Amino acid sequence: MAHVTQARRLGRITLDADRLSSQYFGWGALIATVRIFWVIAHVAGLFGTPADDIYKTVGDGLGSFLWAYAAVGLVGLAATVYSRSRSEEVVSSTRLFINYLGVIFFLLLSMRVASVVEADPARYPITLWGLQLVNGLVLGGVYALVALGYTLVYGILFMINFAHGEVLVMGTFGGWFALAYVLNLGGGTFEVGAASVAAVLLPLLFAVLFLPLETLAARAGRKHTARAAEPDPTWFLTLFSLPVRFLIGALVGYGLLQALGGFAPHVYEVVTTVVALLFVVAVGMIVSMLVAITVERIAYRPLRGAPRLIPLISAIGASFFLQQAMLNVFGPAKRAYSRPKLIDGTINVQIGDLGTIPVTKTGIIVVVVSLVLMVLLYTFVQRSKTGRAMRAVAEDKPTSALMGVDVNQVIVITFALGALLAGAAGVMMGFHNQSFNFRAGFIPGLKAFTAAVLGGIGNIPGAMFGGFFLGLVEALGPTMLGINAEYKDVIAFSLLVLVLIFRPTGIFGEVLAEKKV
Amino acid sequence: MLQTRIRQFVASLRTGIISGLIVGLIVNFLILLGIPVNLSNIALLAILLVALVFGVRLARRLRAYGLGHLLRNALAMGLAAALLVLLFMALINRWQERNVKVTDYFYSVTPQTMTVLSGVPASELFANPPRDPLTGAYPEGKPLRTNPMRLTFDSETGLELVDINLVIGGFYGFLIVLILAGVLGTLLAWVFTVARLGQTWKRARAYLATSPQAHIGVLLLPLAFFALLWLTVGHGTYRAATGSYSTINPILNLGGSAQEVQLLIGFAIILFGLVAVRAARPTDSGLSYRARLALCLGIVAVMMGLGLWRIVGSRTYFLATSKALGGSETISVVLTLVVGALLAVQNILRLRTPGRFETQFAGTGAILAVLLMPLYLNQGQNDVMTIVGINVMLGLGLNIVVGYAGLLDLGYVAFFALGAYSYAFLSSNQMEAGADGQPASLKFAGNDEMVVKLAGWVPITVIVTLVVVYLGIRLWRRRPPAERRPWEHQRPLVSYSGRPGGNMTALITVTAILLSALVASLLEGTGLYDRLFASTSPFLVGIIIGTIVAGLSGIALGIPVLRLRGDYLAIVTLGFGEIIRLLFTNLRDYTGGPQGVLEIPRPLPEGATGGVGYLSMVYLVLIGVGVIAFFSLRLKQSRTGRAWSAMKSDEDIAQSMGIHLVQSKLTAFAIGAAFAGIGGVLFAARQRNIYPSDFRLDVSIEVLSLVIIGGMGSVPGVIMGAVALIGVPEVLRQLETYRIMVFGAVLVAMVILRPEGLLPAPVVQLRERARALTHSHYRQEGGEA
C-alpha cells in the first residue's frame, strides 16, 4: 500500500509521527540492549565485585527509564491516534503501533534478562558468557559463510536456493573422503599421511609458482629497453623452458620440505599438517562446487523466466532429492572427523582473576578462516572484473547482457562461489563438531537463510553481519532468557519471523530495488 | 593432414562422448544408490533403460545428420559410459579384494552389487587373503576370490536379466549390453523418425480424442474397473437360517500379488472416475428422458444390489450401534438403501434439464464405484485408502491456500498437528501414574467430564450462530433504503445489498454467543444436555473443536504475514511450522513431549469389532473428502474464490479493484487451516497414538508436492496427485528407501516439464497450451513470464 507520511505543523514545530515513532523504536531498542549488557556485565563481575552499589543503581535506573519511556510512548501513541481519528486524514497508524510494540518487546526482554540474571548471580559468571560468546562466534562464522551463498544467488536470480544446505553437507562429505584418503596413506595417523600428501602438493605448488617467474623477469627486464614493442628474439626460450621451470620449482619445493624435515621437524610437521588440511578443505570445496553447478544446470536453468514460485518449488525438490540421495549413498550412520593433533585441544583464555574461558582451536580456525574468506569474497566482488560482472547482472540482467556480459557464465560463477564458501564451512563444521550425517545441513541451511534475511538479502556485508548476529543470539539467547538450550531453534525461527514482520528488508536493507512477484 | 582429420573425427563425436559421460555418471550414481542391492531383479533393466533413453535423446539431437554419424555417436556414447562404469567398478573391486569395508564409505555398495553386475555368485566374492609381503604371492591352500571383472565366456556364470541368462561372460558382457542398449535406443528413435511413426501416433491420438466409441469407453471406465475388482475378490454367503458361512472363490484369481493389484485397481477406480467426469460433454446422445433415466437408475440399482449382497452375504458392516452390535447389519443395510434412494432422486431431478446426461451417468457411476470399493478390500488395503484420503484432505486444504490464493505455505503441517493434538487432548484415555506407581488419573485432562461438557457447548454455539446470523442478515437486508437512513454519516459510493459493516457484524456475533449460552443453560437445566453430550463419543466434539482451533490458528498465522510475498512468505510459514513442532516436542508437561499422546479412541462405540473398525474409518474419511471437495469447488466459483484468483494474479491491481486483501488472505488461511484440522482429527483417530515426529516439515513438503504435481488449483488434480504420490508408493513397498528421493526428483521434473500439473484446472490448461503454441515458454533470459 502506498505509504503517505503526513507531517503536522504545530506553530513552528513539524511533527512527523511516523519518523518519530521509528526513532522512538530505535532509541528504545538501543537503551534496552545497553541495559541488558550492563546488567550482564555487572552480575558477571566485570565492574568489580557484584555488591557495588553504583553500577547496580545505573542498571536499575536504566530499567526504570525504560518503563517511563514506554509510558511516554503510550501517551504519545494514544494522542497521535486520537488526533488522527478526529481529523480528516486517511492515514494508516499501523506503523506507529508496530514500532510501539517493538519497544514493548525490548522492554520485556530486558526485564526478563535482568530478572533471570539477578536472581541467581552465581550461575552467570563471566566464563559462561565468554564460552557462549565463543560458541556464538563459531556458529556465526559457519552461518555467515553459508548465508553468503544464499545472498549471492538471491541477488542475481531472486530465488532462494533451498539446496544450499545440502551443498554444505556435500562439502563435509567430500572433506571426509579426502580425510579418509590421507588417513589411509598414513596407516591411521593423520600426520604420516599428511607428510605423503605434502610431499606431492608442496612441490606442485612451488612448481606452479615458478612458472610465470621467467616471464615476469623478462617483462621486468624488457621495460628498460627502448624497443619494448618488438618481440624478444629469444622468446622461444621462454616456451621451451616451461617444463624445465616446472621441474626446477618442484625440485626446490621438495628440497625445502626435506630440509625442513631434517633440520626443523616441528616446523615440518606443522607445514605438512597445514598443507594436508588445506587439501581436505579444497576437496570439500570442489565437491560442493560441482554439486551446486550440477543443480543449477538441471533444476534452475530451465526455469529462468518463470514466475517466482516455480524455481522455489524446484529448489525444494532438488533439496529433498539431494538429501535422500545422500542418505542412500552414504547411509544414515554418523561419520566422524578425526582431528589432527595440531588443531585438537583447547586454549584457556584468562580473564583477569575472574576465570578462564576454554576456547577450542577448531573454533578459532573457524572464525579466522570465515573472516578471511569473507574478506576475499568481498574484495573479489568489488575489485575484480568478474565481480563487476556479477554486480552488473544483479542490478539489471538484460542491460548487462547488452553490455557484453555472459549472463549464464556469471550465474554459474555465482553459484560456484557460494558453493566454495559453503564447502569450506562444511569441512570446518566437520572438524569442529566431529560427527555429521546426511541431515546435518538442513537446520544450518535454514538458519543461514535466516541470517541472510536478517542482514538484508542481496547484501554481502549484511549477510556476514547477519550470520554472526544470529550465531550470537542463538548461543547467548537461551542463557540470557533463562530457558532450556533446546529452545535455541525456536529463538532462531522466531527471530526470523519477527525480522520479516517488522523489517522485511533486513537490518542493512536490500541493496537492490525490490522487484515485484 | 592426418592431425586435422583426427581432430575433425573427434569433434564429430563430441555430442556422443558428452552424452556417454553423463550416462556413465548416472549409472554410477544408480550403483551408489544401491539399486542393484535393493531392487536386484530390475536393476539391470533400469540401468539399460537409462542408456536407452539417452540413446533416444541423442538421436533426437542429431536428427539432421545421417545414419552413419548417428551410429558413430551412439557407439562413442556407449564406450564413454562403459569406461566410466568400468573405472568405478574397478575401484570397488579393488577395495573388496583388499578387504576394505566398502559400506563404511558407500553404504549401499555390497558384494551383491558385483553379483548383479557380473553374474558371479556372492559366495565367491569374499576378500583375498593378504599377500606375503616379501614374495607378493598368495599363501598356499587358501581359496582365492573369483575376480568378477575377469574376461570370461563361461555360460554358467552369465548375467541374469529378468530371469534370462545373458550368456556373454560376466562384467564385460554387462558393458557390452550397455553399449548395445544405447545404440538400440538411437536406432529405434531413428526408425521412428524415418518411418514417420510420429504421424501415426498423432493420428491415433486424434482418433481416440474424437471417436464416439472411445468417448463412451471413457465414461464407462470407473464401472469397468469396478467390475474388474469385483471379479478378483472372493465373496461369502452367510445363511442366517443354518448359521453357516461359505466362501466363493474369486472368478479371477490373482494369487500372491492379489493385494497390490486390487489396491491398484482401487486407485484406478478413483482416478478414472475423475477422468470420466472431466470428459463428460454436455450432450444427451439423442436419448429420450426415459432412456436416460433408465440407464442411470439401472446403474444405481445394480450397484446397490451388489453392495447389499456384499453387506449381507459377506457380513461386511460399516456402521455399528452401541447396543452391543446388535443392529450393525440393519443399520448398514438401511444406510445403503438411503444412499441409493438419494442418488436415485438426484438423478430423477437432474436429468430433467437437457444436456446433463453424460455428467450424471459418469458421475453416478464414479460415485457408486468409489463408495462400494471399500467393501471389497481388506483391512490393509482400506488402511492405505484411509491414508490416501487424509492426504487428499490436506492437499485440498493446501490447494486453497496455494492454488486458489497463491500464498505459498510451507508450514501447513502446523495446522495438521493442531487438529490432531486438539482431538488427542480431548479424548485420550492415557493414564498417568499416581504416587503409588499405579495408573491413577488421566494424563490429559481433556477427557474430563467438565471439559467434555464445555466442549459440548461448541456445537450448540455453532448451530445457534448459524441460525442467528442467517436471520440477522435477512433482517438487515430489509432495512430502509439509503435515502431514509440519516443515521449513517457517509453514503457509500456504490450501494449493494452485501454484508453488514463492522458494528452490525459484532452485534450479531455477540447476540449469537449470548443466545447459545442461554440455550445451553436451558438444556442443562432440563437435563437434556447431559443426555445429548455426556455420553457422546468425543469424536464429534473433537472434529468441531479441531476444525475451529485449526481455523483460528490459521488466522493467527495469517495476521503477521499479511504483507509478505512469495519467498519470504514461504520461509516465515516454514519457520512457524517448525516452531509449532518444536513447541510440541519441548513443552513436555503439557503435550507429552516426544513420547506423544497415546490411546486415542476410535470414533466408534466400545466393543465394536470386525470390519466395522476400518470400514467406518474409511467411510468417515470419504465423507470428509467429499465435504471438503464440495466446499472447494463451490468456493472457487464464489466471490471469495474470484477475489483469490485476482489476488493470485496481481495483488496490487486486485486491491485497486476493490478487493479487501486482508480479508481474502485471512479467509484463505483460515479455511485451508480448518481443512487441515479436519484431516488432523481423522489422522489422530486412525493412528490412535500421535507423536511430534509425525508432523515434520517432510509432511508439508509432501502435501505441497502432491498439490503441485496433481495440478495447482484443481480439485481432481489434487486427488490424482495424492493417489499417485501417496497411494502408489504404499503398494510398491520395495521402493520405500527411495520414496522421498523420487518425490524430489518428480517435483523438479514436473515443474520443469509440466508446471500446470497432471490434471490441471481447465483455465490453466488452455493458458499453458496457448503458451506452448506460441513458443513463449520459460526459456527467455531475464524476462518476465
Short mmCIF file of C-alpha atoms in Angstrom, two decimals, chain A residues 223-439:
data_model
loop_
_atom_site.label_atom_id
_atom_site.label_comp_id
_atom_site.label_asym_id
_atom_site.label_seq_id
_atom_site.Cartn_x
_atom_site.Cartn_y
_atom_site.Cartn_z
CA LYS A 223 60.89 -2.34 -19.54
CA HIS A 224 64.36 -0.87 -19.61
CA THR A 225 64.95 -1.42 -23.30
CA ALA A 226 63.74 1.16 -25.77
CA ARG A 227 62.44 -1.35 -28.29
CA ALA A 228 59.75 -2.76 -26.00
CA ALA A 229 57.30 -3.15 -28.88
CA GLU A 230 59.41 -5.69 -30.77
CA PRO A 231 59.24 -9.30 -29.61
CA ASP A 232 62.30 -10.57 -27.88
CA PRO A 233 64.23 -12.74 -30.40
CA THR A 234 64.73 -15.40 -27.72
CA TRP A 235 61.05 -15.66 -26.87
CA PHE A 236 61.01 -19.33 -27.73
CA LEU A 237 63.36 -19.96 -24.83
CA THR A 238 60.52 -18.92 -22.56
CA LEU A 239 58.23 -21.54 -24.07
CA PHE A 240 60.63 -24.40 -24.10
CA SER A 241 61.75 -23.86 -20.62
CA LEU A 242 58.24 -24.28 -19.24
CA PRO A 243 58.72 -27.90 -18.28
CA VAL A 244 62.19 -27.06 -17.08
CA ARG A 245 60.89 -24.32 -14.84
CA PHE A 246 58.21 -26.65 -13.58
CA LEU A 247 60.79 -29.25 -12.70
CA ILE A 248 63.04 -26.71 -11.04
CA GLY A 249 60.15 -25.45 -8.97
CA ALA A 250 59.20 -28.98 -8.00
CA LEU A 251 62.76 -29.78 -7.00
CA VAL A 252 63.05 -26.62 -4.97
CA GLY A 253 59.85 -27.38 -3.15
CA TYR A 254 60.80 -30.94 -2.44
CA GLY A 255 64.22 -29.94 -1.31
CA LEU A 256 62.78 -27.32 1.00
CA LEU A 257 60.45 -29.87 2.51
CA GLN A 258 63.19 -32.40 3.15
CA ALA A 259 65.41 -29.71 4.57
CA LEU A 260 62.69 -28.76 6.97
CA GLY A 261 62.27 -32.37 7.88
CA GLY A 262 65.91 -32.73 8.54
CA PHE A 263 66.61 -29.55 10.45
CA ALA A 264 63.32 -28.39 11.89
CA PRO A 265 60.97 -31.35 12.38
CA HIS A 266 58.40 -29.36 14.34
CA VAL A 267 58.02 -26.84 11.57
CA TYR A 268 57.93 -29.71 9.12
CA GLU A 269 55.07 -31.30 10.96
CA VAL A 270 53.17 -28.07 11.13
CA VAL A 271 53.73 -27.32 7.46
CA THR A 272 52.69 -30.77 6.31
CA THR A 273 49.62 -30.81 8.52
CA VAL A 274 48.58 -27.42 7.25
CA VAL A 275 49.07 -28.46 3.64
CA ALA A 276 47.09 -31.64 4.17
CA LEU A 277 44.30 -29.73 5.91
CA LEU A 278 44.18 -27.30 3.03
CA PHE A 279 43.95 -30.28 0.72
CA VAL A 280 40.98 -31.62 2.67
CA VAL A 281 39.26 -28.25 2.64
CA ALA A 282 39.97 -27.84 -1.05
CA VAL A 283 38.46 -31.21 -1.87
CA GLY A 284 35.38 -30.33 0.15
CA MET A 285 35.08 -27.02 -1.64
CA ILE A 286 35.44 -28.62 -5.06
CA VAL A 287 32.82 -31.27 -4.30
CA SER A 288 30.38 -28.59 -3.13
CA MET A 289 31.07 -26.55 -6.22
CA LEU A 290 30.40 -29.48 -8.53
CA VAL A 291 27.15 -30.29 -6.78
CA ALA A 292 25.97 -26.69 -6.93
CA ILE A 293 26.82 -26.33 -10.61
CA THR A 294 25.00 -29.57 -11.45
CA VAL A 295 21.92 -28.49 -9.52
CA GLU A 296 21.93 -25.12 -11.23
CA ARG A 297 22.21 -26.72 -14.64
CA ILE A 298 19.47 -29.26 -14.11
CA ALA A 299 16.98 -27.63 -11.79
CA TYR A 300 17.34 -23.87 -12.16
CA ARG A 301 18.50 -23.01 -15.64
CA PRO A 302 15.39 -24.25 -17.48
CA LEU A 303 13.28 -22.05 -15.21
CA ARG A 304 14.98 -18.73 -15.78
CA GLY A 305 11.98 -16.75 -16.95
CA ALA A 306 9.35 -18.43 -14.81
CA PRO A 307 7.21 -16.74 -12.14
CA ARG A 308 8.87 -16.69 -8.76
CA LEU A 309 7.08 -19.59 -7.13
CA ILE A 310 8.23 -22.14 -9.68
CA PRO A 311 12.01 -22.05 -9.10
CA LEU A 312 11.32 -22.09 -5.38
CA ILE A 313 9.43 -25.34 -5.73
CA SER A 314 12.13 -26.72 -7.95
CA ALA A 315 14.67 -25.77 -5.29
CA ILE A 316 12.67 -27.58 -2.64
CA GLY A 317 12.51 -30.66 -4.83
CA ALA A 318 16.24 -30.51 -5.51
CA SER A 319 16.95 -30.13 -1.80
CA PHE A 320 14.92 -33.19 -0.91
CA PHE A 321 16.39 -35.19 -3.74
CA LEU A 322 19.94 -34.40 -2.65
CA GLN A 323 19.22 -35.14 0.97
CA GLN A 324 17.71 -38.53 0.26
CA ALA A 325 20.37 -39.34 -2.30
CA MET A 326 22.96 -38.71 0.40
CA LEU A 327 21.01 -40.96 2.73
CA ASN A 328 21.03 -43.75 0.22
CA VAL A 329 24.59 -43.33 -0.93
CA PHE A 330 26.26 -42.63 2.40
CA GLY A 331 23.90 -44.28 4.83
CA PRO A 332 22.15 -42.96 7.94
CA ALA A 333 25.02 -43.59 10.32
CA LYS A 334 27.01 -40.68 11.63
CA ARG A 335 30.52 -40.29 10.30
CA ALA A 336 33.38 -38.99 12.32
CA TYR A 337 36.07 -36.47 11.50
CA SER A 338 39.30 -37.30 13.25
CA ARG A 339 41.22 -34.20 14.20
CA PRO A 340 44.95 -33.96 13.63
CA LYS A 341 46.95 -33.11 16.73
CA LEU A 342 47.64 -29.61 15.53
CA ILE A 343 44.05 -28.45 15.74
CA ASP A 344 42.92 -30.64 18.56
CA GLY A 345 42.58 -29.22 22.00
CA THR A 346 41.61 -26.03 23.72
CA ILE A 347 43.32 -22.81 24.67
CA ASN A 348 42.44 -21.36 28.01
CA VAL A 349 41.96 -17.64 27.90
CA GLN A 350 42.42 -15.93 31.24
CA ILE A 351 40.10 -13.08 32.13
CA GLY A 352 41.83 -11.19 34.90
CA ASP A 353 41.06 -13.08 38.05
CA LEU A 354 37.52 -13.93 37.08
CA GLY A 355 38.19 -17.25 35.46
CA THR A 356 39.25 -18.92 32.24
CA ILE A 357 37.34 -19.48 29.06
CA PRO A 358 38.20 -22.66 27.19
CA VAL A 359 38.41 -21.87 23.50
CA THR A 360 38.75 -24.77 21.11
CA LYS A 361 41.42 -24.47 18.46
CA THR A 362 38.96 -25.57 15.79
CA GLY A 363 36.71 -22.74 16.90
CA ILE A 364 39.44 -20.20 16.37
CA ILE A 365 40.18 -21.67 12.97
CA VAL A 366 36.52 -21.49 12.00
CA VAL A 367 36.23 -17.84 12.91
CA VAL A 368 39.55 -16.84 11.35
CA VAL A 369 39.02 -18.74 8.12
CA SER A 370 35.46 -17.42 7.83
CA LEU A 371 36.65 -13.86 8.17
CA VAL A 372 39.44 -14.39 5.68
CA LEU A 373 37.15 -15.98 3.12
CA MET A 374 34.55 -13.26 3.58
CA VAL A 375 37.12 -10.54 3.05
CA LEU A 376 38.40 -12.35 -0.03
CA LEU A 377 34.92 -12.65 -1.43
CA TYR A 378 34.13 -9.04 -0.80
CA THR A 379 37.34 -7.90 -2.48
CA PHE A 380 36.66 -10.22 -5.37
CA VAL A 381 33.16 -8.89 -5.89
CA GLN A 382 34.20 -5.27 -5.54
CA ARG A 383 37.52 -5.22 -7.37
CA SER A 384 37.76 -7.92 -9.98
CA LYS A 385 36.29 -7.93 -13.46
CA THR A 386 34.13 -10.96 -12.80
CA GLY A 387 32.90 -9.37 -9.60
CA ARG A 388 31.91 -6.30 -11.56
CA ALA A 389 30.07 -8.51 -13.99
CA MET A 390 28.27 -10.16 -11.08
CA ARG A 391 27.19 -6.84 -9.69
CA ALA A 392 26.03 -5.76 -13.12
CA VAL A 393 23.93 -8.86 -13.64
CA ALA A 394 22.49 -8.45 -10.15
CA GLU A 395 21.44 -4.93 -10.92
CA ASP A 396 19.97 -5.38 -14.37
CA LYS A 397 20.19 -8.63 -16.25
CA PRO A 398 19.06 -7.64 -19.76
CA THR A 399 21.16 -4.49 -19.84
CA SER A 400 24.28 -6.27 -18.69
CA ALA A 401 23.70 -8.84 -21.43
CA LEU A 402 23.56 -5.95 -23.86
CA MET A 403 26.81 -4.67 -22.40
CA GLY A 404 28.52 -7.90 -23.32
CA VAL A 405 28.38 -9.83 -20.08
CA ASP A 406 27.85 -13.58 -20.48
CA VAL A 407 24.91 -13.92 -18.09
CA ASN A 408 24.92 -17.71 -17.98
CA GLN A 409 28.62 -17.77 -17.16
CA VAL A 410 28.18 -15.20 -14.42
CA ILE A 411 25.34 -17.15 -12.88
CA VAL A 412 27.40 -20.32 -12.88
CA ILE A 413 30.28 -18.44 -11.26
CA THR A 414 27.95 -17.06 -8.60
CA PHE A 415 26.70 -20.50 -7.71
CA ALA A 416 30.25 -21.80 -7.72
CA LEU A 417 31.49 -19.06 -5.39
CA GLY A 418 28.66 -19.57 -2.95
CA ALA A 419 29.27 -23.29 -3.01
CA LEU A 420 33.01 -22.87 -2.45
CA LEU A 421 32.30 -20.91 0.69
CA ALA A 422 29.71 -23.43 1.82
CA GLY A 423 32.13 -26.27 1.19
CA ALA A 424 34.78 -24.62 3.32
CA ALA A 425 32.16 -24.05 6.02
CA GLY A 426 31.11 -27.67 5.79
CA VAL A 427 34.60 -29.06 6.24
CA MET A 428 35.30 -26.73 9.14
CA MET A 429 31.98 -27.68 10.68
CA GLY A 430 33.03 -31.29 10.34
CA PHE A 431 36.28 -30.71 12.15
CA HIS A 432 34.59 -28.68 14.85
CA ASN A 433 31.61 -30.94 15.52
CA GLN A 434 33.47 -34.14 14.70
CA SER A 435 30.37 -36.03 13.68
CA PHE A 436 27.79 -35.50 10.99
CA ASN A 437 25.31 -37.35 8.83
CA PHE A 438 23.18 -36.61 5.81
CA ARG A 439 20.77 -34.38 7.71
#
